[in-house]
Coordinates of C-alpha atoms and ligand atoms in Angstrom, one line a residue:
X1129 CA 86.6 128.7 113.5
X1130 CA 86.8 124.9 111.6
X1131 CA 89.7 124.3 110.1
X1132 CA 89.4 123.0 107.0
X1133 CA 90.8 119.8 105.2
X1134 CA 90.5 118.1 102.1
X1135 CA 91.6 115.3 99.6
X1136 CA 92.0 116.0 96.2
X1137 CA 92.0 112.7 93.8
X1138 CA 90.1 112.0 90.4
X1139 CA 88.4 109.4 90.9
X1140 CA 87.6 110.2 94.6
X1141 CA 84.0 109.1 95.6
X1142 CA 85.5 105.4 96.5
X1143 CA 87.7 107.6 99.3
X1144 CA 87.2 106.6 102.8
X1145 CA 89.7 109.6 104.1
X1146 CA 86.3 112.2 105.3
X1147 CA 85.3 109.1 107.2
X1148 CA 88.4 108.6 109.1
X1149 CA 89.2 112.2 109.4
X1150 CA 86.2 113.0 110.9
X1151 CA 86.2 109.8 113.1
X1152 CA 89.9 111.3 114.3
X1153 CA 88.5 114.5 115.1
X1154 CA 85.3 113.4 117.2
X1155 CA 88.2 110.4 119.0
X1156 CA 90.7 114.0 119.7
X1157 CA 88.5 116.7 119.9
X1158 CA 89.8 118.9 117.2
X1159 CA 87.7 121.2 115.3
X1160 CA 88.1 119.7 111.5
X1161 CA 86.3 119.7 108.8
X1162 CA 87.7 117.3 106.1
X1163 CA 86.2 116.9 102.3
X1164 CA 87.2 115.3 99.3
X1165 CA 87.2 117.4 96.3
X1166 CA 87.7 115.6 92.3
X1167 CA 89.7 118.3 90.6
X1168 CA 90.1 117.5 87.0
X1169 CA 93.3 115.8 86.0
X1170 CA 94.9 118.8 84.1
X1171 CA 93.4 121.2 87.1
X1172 CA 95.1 120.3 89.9
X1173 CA 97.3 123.3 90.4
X1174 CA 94.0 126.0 90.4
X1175 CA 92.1 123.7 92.3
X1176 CA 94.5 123.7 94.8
X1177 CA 94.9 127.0 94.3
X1178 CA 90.9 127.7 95.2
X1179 CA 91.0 125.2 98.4
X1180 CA 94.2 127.6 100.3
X1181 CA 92.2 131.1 98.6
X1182 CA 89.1 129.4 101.1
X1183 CA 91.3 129.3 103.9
X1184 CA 92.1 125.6 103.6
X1185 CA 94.8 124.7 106.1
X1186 CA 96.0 121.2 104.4
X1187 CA 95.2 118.6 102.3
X1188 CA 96.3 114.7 101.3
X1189 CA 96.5 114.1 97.6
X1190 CA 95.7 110.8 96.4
X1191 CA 95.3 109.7 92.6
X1192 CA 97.1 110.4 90.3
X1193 CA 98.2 113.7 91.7
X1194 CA 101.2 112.7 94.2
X1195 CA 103.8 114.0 91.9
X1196 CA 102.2 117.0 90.9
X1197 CA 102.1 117.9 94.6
X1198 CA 105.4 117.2 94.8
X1199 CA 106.3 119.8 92.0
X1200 CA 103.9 122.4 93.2
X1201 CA 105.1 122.4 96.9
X1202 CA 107.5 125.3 98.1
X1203 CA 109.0 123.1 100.9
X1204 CA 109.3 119.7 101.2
X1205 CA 110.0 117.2 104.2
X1206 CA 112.9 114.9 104.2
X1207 CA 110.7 111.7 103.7
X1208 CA 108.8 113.7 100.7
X1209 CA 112.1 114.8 99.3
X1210 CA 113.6 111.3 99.2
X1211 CA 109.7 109.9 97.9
X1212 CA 109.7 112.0 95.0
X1213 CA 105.6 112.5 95.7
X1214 CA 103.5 114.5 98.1
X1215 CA 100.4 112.7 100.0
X1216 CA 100.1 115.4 102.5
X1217 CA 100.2 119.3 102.2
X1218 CA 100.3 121.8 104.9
X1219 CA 99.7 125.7 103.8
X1220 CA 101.3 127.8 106.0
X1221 CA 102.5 131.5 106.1
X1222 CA 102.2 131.7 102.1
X1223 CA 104.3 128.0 102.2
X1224 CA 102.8 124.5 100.5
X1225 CA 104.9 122.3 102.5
X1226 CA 104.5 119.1 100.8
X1227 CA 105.1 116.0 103.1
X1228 CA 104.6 111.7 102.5
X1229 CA 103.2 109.9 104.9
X1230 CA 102.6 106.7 103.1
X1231 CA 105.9 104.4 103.9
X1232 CA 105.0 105.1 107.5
X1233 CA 101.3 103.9 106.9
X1234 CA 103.0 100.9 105.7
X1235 CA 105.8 100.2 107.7
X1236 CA 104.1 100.6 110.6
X1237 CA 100.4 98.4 109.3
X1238 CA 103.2 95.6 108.0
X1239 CA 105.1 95.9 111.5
X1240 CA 103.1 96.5 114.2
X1241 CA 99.5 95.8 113.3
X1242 CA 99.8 92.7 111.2
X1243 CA 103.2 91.9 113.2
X1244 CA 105.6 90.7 110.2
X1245 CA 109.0 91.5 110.5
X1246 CA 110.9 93.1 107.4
X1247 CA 114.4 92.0 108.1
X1248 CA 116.0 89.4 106.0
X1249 CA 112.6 89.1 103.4
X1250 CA 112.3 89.1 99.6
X1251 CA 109.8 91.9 98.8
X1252 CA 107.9 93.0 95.5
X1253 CA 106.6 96.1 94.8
X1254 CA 104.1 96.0 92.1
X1255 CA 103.9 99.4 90.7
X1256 CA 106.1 102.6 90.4
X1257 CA 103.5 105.7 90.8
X1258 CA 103.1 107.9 93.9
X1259 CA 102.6 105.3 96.0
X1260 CA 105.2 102.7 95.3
X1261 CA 108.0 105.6 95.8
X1262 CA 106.7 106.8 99.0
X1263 CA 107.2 103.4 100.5
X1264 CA 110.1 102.3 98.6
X1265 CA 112.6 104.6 101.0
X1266 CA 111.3 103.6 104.1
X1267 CA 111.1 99.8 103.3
X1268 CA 114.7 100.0 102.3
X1269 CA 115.6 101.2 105.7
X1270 CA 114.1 97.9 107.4
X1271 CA 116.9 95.4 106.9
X1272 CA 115.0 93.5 104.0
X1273 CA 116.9 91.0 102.0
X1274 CA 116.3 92.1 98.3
X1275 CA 113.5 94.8 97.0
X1276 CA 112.1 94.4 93.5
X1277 CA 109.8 96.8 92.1
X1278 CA 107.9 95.8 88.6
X1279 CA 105.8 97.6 86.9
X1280 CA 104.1 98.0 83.6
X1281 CA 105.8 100.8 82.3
X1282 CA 109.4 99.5 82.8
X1283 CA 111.0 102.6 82.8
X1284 CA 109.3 103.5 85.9
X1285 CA 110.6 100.8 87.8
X1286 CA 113.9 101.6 86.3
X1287 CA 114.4 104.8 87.6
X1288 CA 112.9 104.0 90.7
X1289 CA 115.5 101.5 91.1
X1290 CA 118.3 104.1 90.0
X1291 CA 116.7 107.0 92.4
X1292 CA 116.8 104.2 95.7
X1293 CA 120.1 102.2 94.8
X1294 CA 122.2 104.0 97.5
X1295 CA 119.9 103.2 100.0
X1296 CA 120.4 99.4 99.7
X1297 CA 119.6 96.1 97.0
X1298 CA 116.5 97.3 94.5
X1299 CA 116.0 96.2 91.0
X1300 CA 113.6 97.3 88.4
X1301 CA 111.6 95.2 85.5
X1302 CA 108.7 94.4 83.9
X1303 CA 106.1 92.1 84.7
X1304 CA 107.4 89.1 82.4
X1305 CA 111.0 89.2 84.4
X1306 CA 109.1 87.6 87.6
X1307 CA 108.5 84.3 86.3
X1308 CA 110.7 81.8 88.3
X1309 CA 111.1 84.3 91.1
X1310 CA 109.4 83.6 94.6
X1311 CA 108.8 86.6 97.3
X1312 CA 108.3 86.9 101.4
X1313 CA 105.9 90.5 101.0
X1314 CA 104.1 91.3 97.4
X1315 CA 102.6 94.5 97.8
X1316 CA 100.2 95.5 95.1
X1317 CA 100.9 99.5 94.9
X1318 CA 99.3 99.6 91.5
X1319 CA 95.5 101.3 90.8
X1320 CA 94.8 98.3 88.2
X1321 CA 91.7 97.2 90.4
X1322 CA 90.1 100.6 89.8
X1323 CA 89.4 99.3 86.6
X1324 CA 89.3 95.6 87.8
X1325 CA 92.1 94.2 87.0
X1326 CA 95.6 93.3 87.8
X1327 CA 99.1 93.3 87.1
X1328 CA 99.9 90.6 84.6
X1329 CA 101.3 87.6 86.9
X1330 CA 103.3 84.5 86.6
X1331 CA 102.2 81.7 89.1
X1332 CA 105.0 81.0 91.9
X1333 CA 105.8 84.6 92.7
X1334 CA 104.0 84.2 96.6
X1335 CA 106.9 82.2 98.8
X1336 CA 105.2 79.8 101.1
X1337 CA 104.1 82.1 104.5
X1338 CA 104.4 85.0 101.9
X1339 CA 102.3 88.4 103.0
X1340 CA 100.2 90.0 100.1
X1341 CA 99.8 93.0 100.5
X1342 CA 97.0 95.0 98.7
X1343 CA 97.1 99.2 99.2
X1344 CA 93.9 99.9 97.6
X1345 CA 91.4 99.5 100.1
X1346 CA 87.6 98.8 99.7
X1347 CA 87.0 97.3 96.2
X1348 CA 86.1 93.9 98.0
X1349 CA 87.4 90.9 96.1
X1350 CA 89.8 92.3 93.4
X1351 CA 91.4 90.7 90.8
X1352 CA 94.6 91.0 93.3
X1353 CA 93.1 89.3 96.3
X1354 CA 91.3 86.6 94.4
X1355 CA 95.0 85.8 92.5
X1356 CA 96.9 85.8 95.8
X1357 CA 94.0 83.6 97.5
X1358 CA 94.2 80.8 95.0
X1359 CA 98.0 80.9 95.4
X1360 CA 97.6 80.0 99.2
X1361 CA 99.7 82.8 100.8
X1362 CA 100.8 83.1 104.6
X1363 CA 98.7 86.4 105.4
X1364 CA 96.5 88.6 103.3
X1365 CA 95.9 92.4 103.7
X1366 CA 93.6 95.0 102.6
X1367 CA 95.8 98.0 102.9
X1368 CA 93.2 98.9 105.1
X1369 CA 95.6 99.3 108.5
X1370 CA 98.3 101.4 105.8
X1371 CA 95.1 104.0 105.2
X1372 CA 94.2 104.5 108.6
X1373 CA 97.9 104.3 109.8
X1374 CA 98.9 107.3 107.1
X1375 CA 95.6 108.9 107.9
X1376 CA 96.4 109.5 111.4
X1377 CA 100.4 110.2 110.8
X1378 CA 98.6 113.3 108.2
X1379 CA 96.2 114.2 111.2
X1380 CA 99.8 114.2 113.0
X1381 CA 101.4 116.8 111.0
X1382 CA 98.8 118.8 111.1
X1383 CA 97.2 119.0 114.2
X1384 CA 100.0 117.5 116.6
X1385 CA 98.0 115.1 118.0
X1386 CA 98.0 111.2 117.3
X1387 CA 95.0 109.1 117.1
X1388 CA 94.0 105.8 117.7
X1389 CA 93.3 104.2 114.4
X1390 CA 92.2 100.6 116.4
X1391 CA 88.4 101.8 117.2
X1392 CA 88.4 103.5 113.6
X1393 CA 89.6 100.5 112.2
X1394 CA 86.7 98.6 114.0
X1395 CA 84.3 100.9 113.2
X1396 CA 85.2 100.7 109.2
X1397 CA 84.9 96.9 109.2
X1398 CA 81.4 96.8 110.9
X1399 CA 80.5 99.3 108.1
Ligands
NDP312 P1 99.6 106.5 90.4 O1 98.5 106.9 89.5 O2 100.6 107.4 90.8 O3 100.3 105.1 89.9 C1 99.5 104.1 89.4 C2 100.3 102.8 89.3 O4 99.5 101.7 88.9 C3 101.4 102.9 88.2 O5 102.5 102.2 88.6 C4 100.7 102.3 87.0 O6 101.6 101.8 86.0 C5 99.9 101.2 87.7 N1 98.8 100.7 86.9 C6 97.6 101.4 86.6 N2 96.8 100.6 85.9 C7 97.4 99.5 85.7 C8 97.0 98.3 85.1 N3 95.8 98.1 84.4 N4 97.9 97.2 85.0 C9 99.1 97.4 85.7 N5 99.5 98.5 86.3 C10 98.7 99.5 86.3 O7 98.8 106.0 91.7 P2 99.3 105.8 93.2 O8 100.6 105.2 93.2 O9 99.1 107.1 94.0 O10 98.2 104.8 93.9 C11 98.2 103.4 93.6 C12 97.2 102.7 94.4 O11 97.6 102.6 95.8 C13 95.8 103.3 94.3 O12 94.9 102.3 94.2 C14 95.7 104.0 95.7 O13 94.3 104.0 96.1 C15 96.4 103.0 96.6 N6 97.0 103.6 97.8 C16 96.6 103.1 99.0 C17 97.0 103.7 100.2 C18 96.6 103.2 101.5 O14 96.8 103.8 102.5 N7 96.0 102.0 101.6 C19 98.0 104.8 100.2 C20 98.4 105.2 98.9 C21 97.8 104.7 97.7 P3 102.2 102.7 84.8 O15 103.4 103.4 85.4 O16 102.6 101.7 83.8 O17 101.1 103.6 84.4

Protein backbone atom coordinates (compact mmCIF):
# COMPACT_ATOMS: atom_id res chain seq x y z
CA UNK A 1 0.00 0.00 0.00
CA UNK A 2 1.24 4.02 -0.57
CA UNK A 3 2.46 5.52 2.20
CA UNK A 4 1.23 8.68 2.72
CA UNK A 5 2.86 12.21 3.34
CA UNK A 6 1.83 15.57 3.73
CA UNK A 7 2.65 19.32 4.52
CA UNK A 8 0.53 21.20 6.50
CA UNK A 9 1.03 25.20 6.21
CA UNK A 10 -1.56 28.15 5.71
CA UNK A 11 -0.76 29.66 3.05
CA UNK A 12 0.45 26.45 1.27
CA UNK A 13 -0.42 26.58 -2.53
CA UNK A 14 3.17 28.57 -3.18
CA UNK A 15 4.72 25.02 -1.67
CA UNK A 16 7.11 23.28 -3.87
CA UNK A 17 7.51 20.15 -1.14
CA UNK A 18 4.70 17.57 -3.45
CA UNK A 19 7.05 18.41 -6.28
CA UNK A 20 10.21 17.42 -4.68
CA UNK A 21 8.76 14.66 -2.73
CA UNK A 22 7.51 13.00 -5.50
CA UNK A 23 10.61 13.76 -7.65
CA UNK A 24 12.49 11.78 -4.50
CA UNK A 25 10.33 8.99 -4.72
CA UNK A 26 10.30 8.30 -8.63
CA UNK A 27 14.73 9.12 -8.20
CA UNK A 28 14.51 6.00 -5.03
CA UNK A 29 11.81 3.99 -5.80
CA UNK A 30 9.70 4.40 -2.78
CA UNK A 31 6.07 4.12 -2.77
CA UNK A 32 5.02 7.83 -1.56
CA UNK A 33 2.40 9.74 -1.84
CA UNK A 34 3.04 13.33 -0.63
CA UNK A 35 0.18 16.37 -0.43
CA UNK A 36 0.01 19.55 0.95
CA UNK A 37 -3.02 20.15 3.04
CA UNK A 38 -3.92 24.30 4.42
CA UNK A 39 -5.40 23.60 7.78
CA UNK A 40 -6.78 26.64 9.27
CA UNK A 41 -4.56 28.51 11.65
CA UNK A 42 -6.45 27.78 14.97
CA UNK A 43 -6.98 23.90 13.38
CA UNK A 44 -3.86 22.61 13.29
CA UNK A 45 -4.08 20.03 16.12
CA UNK A 46 -7.52 18.23 14.51
CA UNK A 47 -6.15 18.48 11.24
CA UNK A 48 -3.35 16.71 12.16
CA UNK A 49 -5.31 14.73 14.06
CA UNK A 50 -7.48 13.64 10.69
CA UNK A 51 -4.14 13.15 8.48
CA UNK A 52 -2.60 10.14 11.27
CA UNK A 53 -6.75 8.76 11.69
CA UNK A 54 -6.10 8.23 7.47
CA UNK A 55 -3.22 6.37 8.07
CA UNK A 56 -0.76 9.17 7.43
CA UNK A 57 2.78 8.04 8.14
CA UNK A 58 4.52 11.69 8.50
CA UNK A 59 4.43 15.04 7.66
CA UNK A 60 6.65 18.53 7.45
CA UNK A 61 4.97 21.46 8.84
CA UNK A 62 5.80 24.71 7.37
CA UNK A 63 4.02 28.21 8.20
CA UNK A 64 3.27 29.33 10.86
CA UNK A 65 2.82 25.97 12.55
CA UNK A 66 6.53 24.93 13.56
CA UNK A 67 5.95 25.53 17.14
CA UNK A 68 2.69 24.19 17.43
CA UNK A 69 4.21 20.90 16.18
CA UNK A 70 6.63 21.27 18.53
CA UNK A 71 4.08 21.38 21.46
CA UNK A 72 1.81 18.72 20.03
CA UNK A 73 4.65 16.03 19.52
CA UNK A 74 5.05 13.14 22.16
CA UNK A 75 8.82 12.69 21.37
CA UNK A 76 11.19 14.90 20.11
CA UNK A 77 14.76 14.57 18.47
CA UNK A 78 17.72 16.22 19.98
CA UNK A 79 18.01 18.79 17.06
CA UNK A 80 14.05 19.47 17.57
CA UNK A 81 14.52 19.76 21.28
CA UNK A 82 17.34 22.28 21.16
CA UNK A 83 15.18 24.23 17.92
CA UNK A 84 12.27 24.67 19.96
CA UNK A 85 9.99 23.93 16.50
CA UNK A 86 9.08 20.84 14.51
CA UNK A 87 9.45 20.77 10.53
CA UNK A 88 9.12 17.09 10.31
CA UNK A 89 6.78 14.53 12.09
CA UNK A 90 6.95 10.90 12.01
CA UNK A 91 3.64 8.85 13.54
CA UNK A 92 4.65 5.82 14.83
CA UNK A 93 3.25 3.10 17.25
CA UNK A 94 0.62 5.78 18.74
CA UNK A 95 4.05 8.34 18.92
CA UNK A 96 4.21 12.09 17.01
CA UNK A 97 7.85 12.19 17.01
CA UNK A 98 8.56 15.65 16.12
CA UNK A 99 11.97 16.20 14.42
CA UNK A 100 13.86 19.67 12.54
CA UNK A 101 15.54 19.30 9.69
CA UNK A 102 16.00 22.82 8.68
CA UNK A 103 19.67 23.91 10.14
CA UNK A 104 20.82 20.81 8.19
CA UNK A 105 19.06 22.14 4.99
CA UNK A 106 21.03 25.14 5.60
CA UNK A 107 24.21 24.18 6.79
CA UNK A 108 24.68 21.83 4.38
CA UNK A 109 23.16 24.42 1.05
CA UNK A 110 25.60 27.21 2.75
CA UNK A 111 28.58 24.61 3.02
CA UNK A 112 28.60 22.21 0.46
CA UNK A 113 26.43 23.39 -2.38
CA UNK A 114 27.19 27.09 -2.47
CA UNK A 115 30.78 26.17 -0.82
CA UNK A 116 31.07 29.17 1.85
CA UNK A 117 32.73 28.39 4.82
CA UNK A 118 31.09 29.46 8.28
CA UNK A 119 34.13 29.62 10.46
CA UNK A 120 35.35 32.96 11.63
CA UNK A 121 32.07 35.04 9.74
CA UNK A 122 29.68 37.74 11.05
CA UNK A 123 26.23 36.28 10.44
CA UNK A 124 22.59 37.86 10.71
CA UNK A 125 19.65 36.19 11.13
CA UNK A 126 16.74 38.21 10.16
CA UNK A 127 13.78 36.77 11.94
CA UNK A 128 13.03 34.67 15.07
CA UNK A 129 9.97 32.25 14.03
CA UNK A 130 10.21 28.41 13.30
CA UNK A 131 12.71 28.81 11.01
CA UNK A 132 15.24 31.11 12.37
CA UNK A 133 15.46 28.73 15.71
CA UNK A 134 15.88 25.65 13.72
CA UNK A 135 19.00 26.98 12.17
CA UNK A 136 20.26 29.07 14.90
CA UNK A 137 21.70 25.71 16.94
CA UNK A 138 23.33 24.25 14.17
CA UNK A 139 24.95 27.51 12.78
CA UNK A 140 26.35 28.03 16.29
CA UNK A 141 28.11 24.82 16.04
CA UNK A 142 30.19 25.99 12.85
CA UNK A 143 32.95 28.03 14.38
CA UNK A 144 31.24 31.43 13.25
CA UNK A 145 32.62 34.64 14.65
CA UNK A 146 29.47 36.46 16.12
CA UNK A 147 25.60 35.51 15.39
CA UNK A 148 23.04 38.25 15.52
CA UNK A 149 19.45 37.56 15.17
CA UNK A 150 16.91 40.72 14.60
CA UNK A 151 13.68 40.63 14.28
CA UNK A 152 10.63 42.74 14.44
CA UNK A 153 9.21 41.69 17.48
CA UNK A 154 12.23 42.20 19.71
CA UNK A 155 11.41 39.96 22.21
CA UNK A 156 11.74 37.16 19.91
CA UNK A 157 15.15 37.74 19.11
CA UNK A 158 15.68 38.24 22.79
CA UNK A 159 14.89 35.05 23.97
CA UNK A 160 16.24 33.40 21.11
CA UNK A 161 19.39 34.90 22.08
CA UNK A 162 18.88 33.77 25.87
CA UNK A 163 17.68 30.04 24.71
CA UNK A 164 21.21 29.74 22.37
CA UNK A 165 23.77 31.76 24.60
CA UNK A 166 25.52 28.55 26.02
CA UNK A 167 26.05 27.40 22.72
CA UNK A 168 28.43 30.22 21.77
CA UNK A 169 28.31 34.50 20.95
CA UNK A 170 24.43 35.48 19.86
CA UNK A 171 22.75 38.72 20.45
CA UNK A 172 19.17 39.74 19.96
CA UNK A 173 17.59 43.32 18.69
CA UNK A 174 15.52 45.00 16.68
CA UNK A 175 15.83 46.18 13.25
CA UNK A 176 16.97 49.93 14.08
CA UNK A 177 20.15 48.31 16.30
CA UNK A 178 21.82 47.28 12.76
CA UNK A 179 22.67 50.46 11.49
CA UNK A 180 26.49 50.89 11.45
CA UNK A 181 26.93 47.16 11.67
CA UNK A 182 28.41 45.14 8.52
CA UNK A 183 27.84 41.13 8.17
CA UNK A 184 29.82 38.06 6.19
CA UNK A 185 26.08 35.80 5.83
CA UNK A 186 22.47 37.77 6.08
CA UNK A 187 20.06 35.21 5.99
CA UNK A 188 16.53 36.50 5.54
CA UNK A 189 14.44 33.71 7.75
CA UNK A 190 11.50 36.12 7.89
CA UNK A 191 7.93 35.38 5.76
CA UNK A 192 7.70 39.37 5.03
CA UNK A 193 7.90 38.64 1.18
CA UNK A 194 4.72 36.68 1.45
CA UNK A 195 3.16 39.86 1.64
CA UNK A 196 5.97 41.59 -0.44
CA UNK A 197 7.92 43.15 1.64
CA UNK A 198 10.91 43.15 3.88
CA UNK A 199 12.47 43.65 7.02
CA UNK A 200 13.15 47.31 7.63
CA UNK A 201 16.96 47.83 6.64
CA UNK A 202 19.73 50.26 7.18
CA UNK A 203 22.21 50.44 4.14
CA UNK A 204 25.80 48.96 4.96
CA UNK A 205 24.68 45.84 6.77
CA UNK A 206 26.09 43.34 3.50
CA UNK A 207 30.23 43.20 4.20
CA UNK A 208 31.96 43.35 0.93
CA UNK A 209 31.95 39.34 -0.47
CA UNK A 210 28.93 39.09 2.04
CA UNK A 211 26.33 35.89 1.20
CA UNK A 212 22.56 36.86 1.26
CA UNK A 213 20.79 34.44 1.97
CA UNK A 214 16.99 34.28 1.24
CA UNK A 215 14.92 31.01 2.74
CA UNK A 216 11.81 31.65 1.07
CA UNK A 217 12.08 30.16 -2.18
CA UNK A 218 10.01 30.97 -5.40
CA UNK A 219 8.56 34.50 -5.05
CA UNK A 220 11.01 35.65 -7.88
CA UNK A 221 12.43 39.06 -7.26
CA UNK A 222 11.48 39.98 -3.57
CA UNK A 223 11.80 42.95 -1.82
CA UNK A 224 14.87 40.98 -0.08
CA UNK A 225 16.75 40.11 -3.28
CA UNK A 226 16.13 43.31 -5.06
CA UNK A 227 17.64 45.26 -1.58
CA UNK A 228 20.69 42.90 -1.33
CA UNK A 229 21.29 43.22 -5.24
CA UNK A 230 21.54 46.99 -5.22
CA UNK A 231 23.93 46.63 -2.19
CA UNK A 232 26.42 44.52 -4.47
CA UNK A 233 26.90 41.38 -2.28
CA UNK A 234 29.55 38.51 -2.84
CA UNK A 235 26.91 35.59 -3.51
CA UNK A 236 23.19 35.62 -3.62
CA UNK A 237 20.86 32.62 -2.82
CA UNK A 238 17.34 31.60 -3.13
CA UNK A 239 17.03 29.20 -0.35
CA UNK A 240 16.27 27.02 -2.99
CA UNK A 241 19.41 24.37 -2.18
CA UNK A 242 18.14 24.71 1.97
CA UNK A 243 14.47 23.38 0.57
CA UNK A 244 15.65 20.55 -1.32
CA UNK A 245 18.59 19.85 1.14
CA UNK A 246 15.89 19.63 4.21
CA UNK A 247 13.46 17.93 1.81
CA UNK A 248 15.60 15.05 1.35
CA UNK A 249 17.09 14.91 5.09
CA UNK A 250 12.82 14.65 5.96
CA UNK A 251 12.63 11.83 3.04
CA UNK A 252 15.78 10.57 5.25
CA UNK A 253 13.96 10.10 8.49
CA UNK A 254 11.35 8.63 7.09
CA UNK A 255 12.15 6.33 4.62
CA UNK A 256 15.96 5.70 5.28
CA UNK A 257 17.10 6.40 2.16
CA UNK A 258 18.94 9.72 0.88
CA UNK A 259 18.37 11.31 -2.32
CA UNK A 260 20.02 13.31 -4.75
CA UNK A 261 18.66 16.78 -4.60
CA UNK A 262 21.32 17.88 -7.74
CA UNK A 263 18.82 16.47 -10.73
CA UNK A 264 15.79 17.85 -8.60
CA UNK A 265 17.40 20.96 -8.19
CA UNK A 266 17.95 21.06 -12.09
CA UNK A 267 14.76 19.94 -12.81
CA UNK A 268 13.12 22.96 -10.49
CA UNK A 269 15.12 25.61 -12.22
CA UNK A 270 14.16 24.57 -15.89
CA UNK A 271 10.52 24.77 -14.47
P1 LIG B 1 7.04 31.96 11.27
O1 LIG B 1 5.64 32.35 11.00
O2 LIG B 1 7.33 31.04 12.38
O3 LIG B 1 7.91 33.29 11.54
C1 LIG B 1 7.81 34.39 10.68
C2 LIG B 1 8.94 35.35 10.95
O4 LIG B 1 8.86 36.40 9.97
C3 LIG B 1 8.86 36.05 12.31
O5 LIG B 1 10.15 36.32 12.76
C4 LIG B 1 8.11 37.35 11.96
O6 LIG B 1 8.37 38.41 12.87
C5 LIG B 1 8.72 37.66 10.63
N1 LIG B 1 7.88 38.54 9.80
C6 LIG B 1 6.69 38.24 9.24
N2 LIG B 1 6.23 39.29 8.52
C7 LIG B 1 7.16 40.27 8.64
C8 LIG B 1 7.26 41.59 8.15
N3 LIG B 1 6.30 42.14 7.35
N4 LIG B 1 8.36 42.32 8.46
C9 LIG B 1 9.33 41.80 9.25
N5 LIG B 1 9.28 40.55 9.77
C10 LIG B 1 8.21 39.80 9.46
O7 LIG B 1 7.63 31.41 9.88
P2 LIG B 1 8.88 30.43 9.65
O8 LIG B 1 9.96 30.89 10.55
O9 LIG B 1 8.46 29.03 9.73
O10 LIG B 1 9.27 30.68 8.11
C11 LIG B 1 9.88 31.91 7.70
C12 LIG B 1 10.20 31.87 6.21
O11 LIG B 1 11.23 30.94 5.91
C13 LIG B 1 9.00 31.46 5.36
O12 LIG B 1 8.95 32.34 4.26
C14 LIG B 1 9.33 30.05 4.92
O13 LIG B 1 8.74 29.73 3.68
C15 LIG B 1 10.83 30.11 4.82
N6 LIG B 1 11.48 28.80 4.98
C16 LIG B 1 12.24 28.28 3.96
C17 LIG B 1 12.87 27.08 4.10
C18 LIG B 1 13.69 26.52 2.98
O14 LIG B 1 13.98 25.34 3.04
N7 LIG B 1 14.12 27.30 2.00
C19 LIG B 1 12.73 26.28 5.31
C20 LIG B 1 11.95 26.93 6.33
C21 LIG B 1 11.33 28.12 6.14
P3 LIG B 1 7.50 38.59 14.24
O15 LIG B 1 8.11 37.64 15.22
O16 LIG B 1 7.69 40.00 14.59
O17 LIG B 1 6.08 38.24 13.89
Amino acid sequence: MTDKYCVFGNPIGHSKSPIIHAAFARQTGEDIEYTAIVAPTDGFSDALDDFIASGGRGANVTVPFKQEAYQLATRLTPRAELAGAVNTLVFSNDEVIGDNTDGFGLLRDITVNLGYPIEGKRILLLGAGGAARGVVGPLLGEGHESLTIANRTVQRARSLMQRFAHLGHVTGCGYDELAGHAFDIVINATSASLNGTMPPLPEGIFAPSCLAYKMMYGLGDTPFWTFARKQSVGMISDGLGMLLEQAAESFYVWRGVRPDCAPVAAMLRDA
